[in-house]
PDB file of C-alpha atoms in Angstrom:
ATOM      1  CA  MET A 734     112.482  90.973   7.029  1.00 75.00           C
ATOM      2  CA  LYS A 735     112.013  87.463   6.529  1.00 77.00           C
ATOM      3  CA  LYS A 736     115.503  85.592   5.472  1.00 85.00           C
ATOM      4  CA  VAL A 737     115.262  85.107   1.443  1.00 84.00           C
ATOM      5  CA  GLU A 738     116.870  82.464  -0.437  1.00 91.00           C
ATOM      6  CA  VAL A 739     117.259  82.682  -4.265  1.00 94.00           C
ATOM      7  CA  THR A 740     118.348  79.830  -6.241  1.00 95.00           C
ATOM      8  CA  ASP A 741     118.021  81.305  -9.843  1.00 97.00           C
ATOM      9  CA  TRP A 742     118.606  85.058 -10.565  1.00 98.00           C
ATOM     10  CA  ARG A 743     116.226  84.744 -14.015  1.00 98.00           C
ATOM     11  CA  GLU A 744     113.694  84.331 -10.958  1.00 98.00           C
ATOM     12  CA  VAL A 745     114.727  87.239  -9.556  1.00 98.00           C
ATOM     13  CA  VAL A 746     114.114  89.395 -12.753  1.00 98.00           C
ATOM     14  CA  ALA A 747     111.185  87.640 -13.202  1.00 98.00           C
ATOM     15  CA  GLU A 748     110.024  89.056  -9.858  1.00 98.00           C
ATOM     16  CA  ILE A 749     111.529  93.020 -10.661  1.00 98.00           C
ATOM     17  CA  GLU A 750     110.113  92.722 -14.137  1.00 98.00           C
ATOM     18  CA  SER A 751     106.453  91.827 -12.081  1.00 98.00           C
ATOM     19  CA  ASN A 752     106.476  94.774 -10.210  1.00 98.00           C
ATOM     20  CA  ILE A 753     107.844  97.210 -13.438  1.00 98.00           C
ATOM     21  CA  ASP A 754     104.321  95.568 -14.728  1.00 98.00           C
ATOM     22  CA  ARG A 755     102.502  96.619 -12.126  1.00 97.00           C
ATOM     23  CA  ILE A 756     103.135 100.002 -11.830  1.00 97.00           C
ATOM     24  CA  TRP A 757     103.851 100.995 -15.510  1.00 97.00           C
ATOM     25  CA  LEU A 758     100.493 102.588 -15.867  1.00 96.00           C
ATOM     26  CA  GLU A 759      99.274 102.828 -12.274  1.00 95.00           C
ATOM     27  CA  GLU A 760     100.668 104.470  -9.231  1.00 95.00           C
ATOM     28  CA  PRO A 761     102.368 102.210  -6.919  1.00 95.00           C
ATOM     29  CA  PRO A 762      99.974 101.859  -4.013  1.00 93.00           C
ATOM     30  CA  GLU A 763     102.908 102.257  -1.670  1.00 92.00           C
ATOM     31  CA  LEU A 764     103.880 105.416  -2.934  1.00 92.00           C
ATOM     32  CA  ARG A 765     100.020 106.626  -2.923  1.00 91.00           C
ATOM     33  CA  LYS A 766     100.586 105.710   1.079  1.00 90.00           C
ATOM     34  CA  VAL A 767     103.518 107.758   1.541  1.00 89.00           C
ATOM     35  CA  VAL A 768     102.263 110.552  -0.185  1.00 87.00           C
ATOM     36  CA  ALA A 769      99.275 110.475   2.005  1.00 86.00           C
ATOM     37  CA  GLY A 770     101.199 110.108   5.143  1.00 84.00           C
ATOM     38  CA  VAL A 771     100.704 106.327   5.984  1.00 82.00           C
ATOM     39  CA  ILE A 772     104.340 105.076   6.591  1.00 75.00           C
ATOM     40  CA  ASP A 773     104.758 102.216   8.587  1.00 74.00           C
ATOM     41  CA  SER A 774     107.952 102.512   9.290  1.00 70.00           C
ATOM     42  CA  GLY A 775     107.412 105.661  11.306  1.00 72.00           C
ATOM     43  CA  ALA A 776     109.797 107.989   8.840  1.00 75.00           C
ATOM     44  CA  GLY A 777     109.818 111.542   8.970  1.00 73.00           C
ATOM     45  CA  SER A 778     109.774 114.296  11.453  1.00 74.00           C
ATOM     46  CA  GLY A 779     107.677 116.185  13.351  1.00 74.00           C
ATOM     47  CA  LYS A 780     104.759 114.487  12.180  1.00 75.00           C
ATOM     48  CA  GLN A 781     104.761 115.216   8.476  1.00 83.00           C
ATOM     49  CA  VAL A 782     106.236 113.448   5.826  1.00 87.00           C
ATOM     50  CA  PHE A 783     107.622 115.618   3.590  1.00 90.00           C
ATOM     51  CA  SER A 784     111.021 115.287   4.128  1.00 89.00           C
ATOM     52  CA  VAL A 785     110.490 111.235   3.216  1.00 91.00           C
ATOM     53  CA  LEU A 786     108.910 112.880   0.086  1.00 93.00           C
ATOM     54  CA  VAL A 787     112.356 114.794  -0.542  1.00 93.00           C
ATOM     55  CA  HIS A 788     114.143 111.706   0.294  1.00 94.00           C
ATOM     56  CA  LEU A 789     112.571 108.998  -1.819  1.00 94.00           C
ATOM     57  CA  GLU A 790     112.735 112.058  -5.169  1.00 95.00           C
ATOM     58  CA  ALA A 791     116.209 112.410  -4.219  1.00 95.00           C
ATOM     59  CA  TYR A 792     117.483 108.847  -3.878  1.00 95.00           C
ATOM     60  CA  LEU A 793     115.314 107.246  -6.548  1.00 95.00           C
ATOM     61  CA  MET A 794     116.566 109.734  -8.660  1.00 95.00           C
ATOM     62  CA  ILE A 795     120.532 109.302  -7.905  1.00 94.00           C
ATOM     63  CA  VAL A 796     120.163 105.449  -7.723  1.00 93.00           C
ATOM     64  CA  SER A 797     118.192 104.804 -11.288  1.00 90.00           C
ATOM     65  CA  GLN A 798     119.565 107.578 -13.218  1.00 87.00           C
ATOM     66  CA  ASP A 799     123.307 107.696 -11.908  1.00 90.00           C
ATOM     67  CA  ILE A 800     124.636 104.851 -10.067  1.00 94.00           C
ATOM     68  CA  VAL A 801     122.509 101.742 -11.405  1.00 94.00           C
ATOM     69  CA  PHE A 802     122.658 103.388 -15.030  1.00 94.00           C
ATOM     70  CA  ARG A 803     126.584 103.581 -14.764  1.00 95.00           C
ATOM     71  CA  PHE A 804     126.926 100.047 -13.733  1.00 96.00           C
ATOM     72  CA  GLN A 805     125.002  99.117 -16.956  1.00 95.00           C
ATOM     73  CA  LYS A 806     127.365 101.442 -19.073  1.00 96.00           C
ATOM     74  CA  THR A 807     130.618 100.058 -17.135  1.00 97.00           C
ATOM     75  CA  SER A 808     129.616  96.681 -17.216  1.00 97.00           C
ATOM     76  CA  LEU A 809     130.347  96.973 -21.164  1.00 97.00           C
ATOM     77  CA  HIS A 810     133.946  97.986 -20.736  1.00 97.00           C
ATOM     78  CA  ASP A 811     136.040  94.811 -21.978  1.00 97.00           C
ATOM     79  CA  ASN A 812     138.668  95.869 -19.097  1.00 97.00           C
ATOM     80  CA  ILE A 813     135.959  94.964 -16.679  1.00 97.00           C
ATOM     81  CA  GLY A 814     135.441  91.418 -15.021  1.00 98.00           C
ATOM     82  CA  LEU A 815     132.027  90.359 -13.716  1.00 98.00           C
ATOM     83  CA  GLU A 816     133.522  89.727 -10.486  1.00 98.00           C
ATOM     84  CA  GLN A 817     134.942  93.249 -10.394  1.00 98.00           C
ATOM     85  CA  MET A 818     131.079  94.777 -11.545  1.00 98.00           C
ATOM     86  CA  VAL A 819     129.749  92.518  -8.913  1.00 98.00           C
ATOM     87  CA  THR A 820     131.904  93.697  -6.303  1.00 98.00           C
ATOM     88  CA  ILE A 821     131.301  97.486  -7.138  1.00 97.00           C
ATOM     89  CA  THR A 822     127.691  97.111  -7.254  1.00 97.00           C
ATOM     90  CA  ARG A 823     127.357  94.965  -3.866  1.00 97.00           C
ATOM     91  CA  GLU A 824     129.817  98.493  -2.305  1.00 97.00           C
ATOM     92  CA  PHE A 825     127.288 101.175  -3.730  1.00 96.00           C
ATOM     93  CA  LEU A 826     124.061  99.394  -3.374  1.00 96.00           C
ATOM     94  CA  PHE A 827     124.545  97.432  -0.263  1.00 96.00           C
ATOM     95  CA  GLY A 828     128.394  98.417   1.646  1.00 94.00           C
ATOM     96  CA  THR A 829     127.885 101.019   3.992  1.00 92.00           C
ATOM     97  CA  PHE A 830     124.751 102.076   3.180  1.00 94.00           C
ATOM     98  CA  HIS A 831     121.778  99.627   2.180  1.00 95.00           C
ATOM     99  CA  ILE A 832     119.582 101.717  -0.042  1.00 96.00           C
ATOM    100  CA  PHE A 833     116.682  98.971  -0.775  1.00 96.00           C
ATOM    101  CA  GLU A 834     116.738  98.830   3.239  1.00 95.00           C
ATOM    102  CA  PHE A 835     116.608 102.828   3.482  1.00 94.00           C
ATOM    103  CA  MET A 836     113.936 102.751   0.505  1.00 94.00           C
ATOM    104  CA  GLU A 837     111.773 100.505   2.338  1.00 93.00           C
ATOM    105  CA  ASP A 838     112.456 102.793   5.780  1.00 91.00           C
ATOM    106  CA  LEU A 839     111.017 105.528   3.738  1.00 92.00           C
ATOM    107  CA  GLY A 840     107.469 103.599   2.810  1.00 92.00           C
ATOM    108  CA  LEU A 841     108.660 101.179  -0.318  1.00 94.00           C
ATOM    109  CA  THR A 842     107.418  97.926   0.748  1.00 92.00           C
ATOM    110  CA  GLY A 843     109.087  95.094  -0.215  1.00 94.00           C
ATOM    111  CA  MET A 844     112.310  97.027  -1.159  1.00 96.00           C
ATOM    112  CA  HIS A 845     114.210  95.414   1.147  1.00 96.00           C
ATOM    113  CA  GLU A 846     113.286  91.911   0.343  1.00 96.00           C
ATOM    114  CA  LEU A 847     113.682  92.660  -3.396  1.00 97.00           C
ATOM    115  CA  GLY A 848     117.133  94.218  -2.883  1.00 97.00           C
ATOM    116  CA  GLU A 849     118.267  91.221  -0.989  1.00 97.00           C
ATOM    117  CA  LYS A 850     117.319  88.714  -3.703  1.00 98.00           C
ATOM    118  CA  TYR A 851     119.154  91.384  -6.246  1.00 98.00           C
ATOM    119  CA  ASN A 852     121.910  90.906  -3.793  1.00 97.00           C
ATOM    120  CA  GLN A 853     122.395  87.419  -3.991  1.00 97.00           C
ATOM    121  CA  ALA A 854     120.972  86.574  -7.640  1.00 98.00           C
ATOM    122  CA  LEU A 855     124.678  88.636  -8.248  1.00 98.00           C
ATOM    123  CA  SER A 856     126.124  85.813  -6.640  1.00 97.00           C
ATOM    124  CA  LEU A 857     124.442  83.547  -9.637  1.00 98.00           C
ATOM    125  CA  VAL A 858     125.043  85.555 -12.740  1.00 98.00           C
ATOM    126  CA  THR A 859     127.734  83.538 -14.831  1.00 98.00           C
ATOM    127  CA  THR A 860     128.452  86.420 -17.418  1.00 98.00           C
ATOM    128  CA  LYS A 861     128.278  90.142 -17.837  1.00 98.00           C
ATOM    129  CA  GLU A 862     125.532  89.810 -20.192  1.00 98.00           C
ATOM    130  CA  GLU A 863     123.258  88.440 -17.671  1.00 98.00           C
ATOM    131  CA  TYR A 864     124.323  90.641 -15.151  1.00 98.00           C
ATOM    132  CA  ARG A 865     122.955  93.532 -17.424  1.00 98.00           C
ATOM    133  CA  ASP A 866     119.669  91.471 -17.694  1.00 98.00           C
ATOM    134  CA  LEU A 867     119.347  91.221 -13.895  1.00 98.00           C
ATOM    135  CA  THR A 868     120.833  95.032 -13.475  1.00 98.00           C
ATOM    136  CA  GLY A 869     118.859  96.302 -15.967  1.00 97.00           C
ATOM    137  CA  SER A 870     115.176  95.150 -14.949  1.00 98.00           C
ATOM    138  CA  MET A 871     116.317  96.313 -11.211  1.00 97.00           C
ATOM    139  CA  HIS A 872     116.947  99.893 -12.941  1.00 97.00           C
ATOM    140  CA  THR A 873     113.971  99.964 -14.907  1.00 97.00           C
ATOM    141  CA  TYR A 874     111.910  99.283 -11.792  1.00 97.00           C
ATOM    142  CA  ILE A 875     113.712 102.014 -10.168  1.00 97.00           C
ATOM    143  CA  ILE A 876     113.612 104.501 -13.060  1.00 96.00           C
ATOM    144  CA  LYS A 877     109.922 103.829 -12.665  1.00 97.00           C
ATOM    145  CA  LEU A 878     109.515 104.336  -9.057  1.00 97.00           C
ATOM    146  CA  HIS A 879     111.087 107.619  -9.440  1.00 96.00           C
ATOM    147  CA  GLN A 880     108.896 108.705 -12.408  1.00 96.00           C
ATOM    148  CA  TRP A 881     106.015 108.350 -10.588  1.00 96.00           C
ATOM    149  CA  ILE A 882     107.515 110.128  -6.983  1.00 95.00           C
ATOM    150  CA  HIS A 883     108.484 112.677  -9.284  1.00 94.00           C
ATOM    151  CA  LEU A 884     105.089 112.530 -10.270  1.00 94.00           C
ATOM    152  CA  MET A 885     103.527 112.754  -7.456  1.00 93.00           C
ATOM    153  CA  PHE A 886     105.655 115.222  -5.377  1.00 92.00           C
ATOM    154  CA  PRO A 887     103.973 118.044  -4.109  1.00 91.00           C
ATOM    155  CA  TRP A 888     105.770 120.803  -6.260  1.00 92.00           C
ATOM    156  CA  LYS A 889     103.539 123.628  -5.185  1.00 92.00           C
ATOM    157  CA  LEU A 890     104.912 123.712  -2.053  1.00 88.00           C
ATOM    158  CA  GLY A 891     107.922 125.605  -3.674  1.00 87.00           C
ATOM    159  CA  VAL A 892     106.391 128.718  -4.123  1.00 90.00           C
ATOM    160  CA  VAL A 893     106.935 129.326  -0.449  1.00 88.00           C
ATOM    161  CA  PHE A 894     110.621 129.444  -1.041  1.00 86.00           C
ATOM    162  CA  PRO A 895     110.634 132.161  -3.524  1.00 88.00           C
ATOM    163  CA  HIS A 896     114.279 133.651  -4.975  1.00 90.00           C
ATOM    164  CA  ARG A 897     115.494 137.052  -2.640  1.00 86.00           C
ATOM    165  CA  SER A 898     117.349 139.542  -4.040  1.00 88.00           C
ATOM    166  CA  HIS A 899     120.192 141.086  -2.509  1.00 88.00           C
ATOM    167  CA  GLU A 900     118.008 144.436  -1.682  1.00 88.00           C
ATOM    168  CA  GLU A 901     115.399 141.996   0.067  1.00 86.00           C
ATOM    169  CA  VAL A 902     117.912 140.297   1.870  1.00 84.00           C
ATOM    170  CA  LYS A 903     119.251 143.329   3.429  1.00 85.00           C
ATOM    171  CA  SER A 904     116.046 144.928   3.981  1.00 86.00           C
ATOM    172  CA  LEU A 905     115.144 141.581   6.047  1.00 81.00           C
ATOM    173  CA  ALA A 906     118.186 142.083   7.593  1.00 77.00           C
ATOM    174  CA  GLY A 907     117.239 145.361   8.990  1.00 74.00           C
ATOM    175  CA  ILE A 908     114.100 143.670  10.414  1.00 77.00           C
ATOM    176  CA  VAL A 909     115.344 141.508  12.753  1.00 68.00           C
TER     177      VAL A 909
END
């Protein structure tokens, strides 16, 4: 990844919103490549990408609908300041596990760099309202990515993993 330098948090919001516009009505080409099995990072195991799709579905859902949403909600509390919000955000998204780097490893090209820009932009916001504008745009982008992977996920494969009754399991145990 090339070194990025951000001088205005609004530029990062504009870039994120450009990405939102790009994928609002058309599936992201980077996800299309993942579903087709073309992953430049080599992610996946056993020469298959199903595990990559599972991870993308899970991580995009958790990051968008839980973690980043909670940042937005928590920033509305009067007893929590901007510095605390930035610290918490960085710890969850970049601390011991860099979620944007991981998403790029899973085939979402450009996510690592965009995450780094977001991280740098966190240092440039001066109010919680600016924080919410910046984080809200990232939240929307990740939600849209999750909506697309949820739509593109091969859910039909689930039929090969049916529920089993206790009686079925017991009878199978006798076979082995």
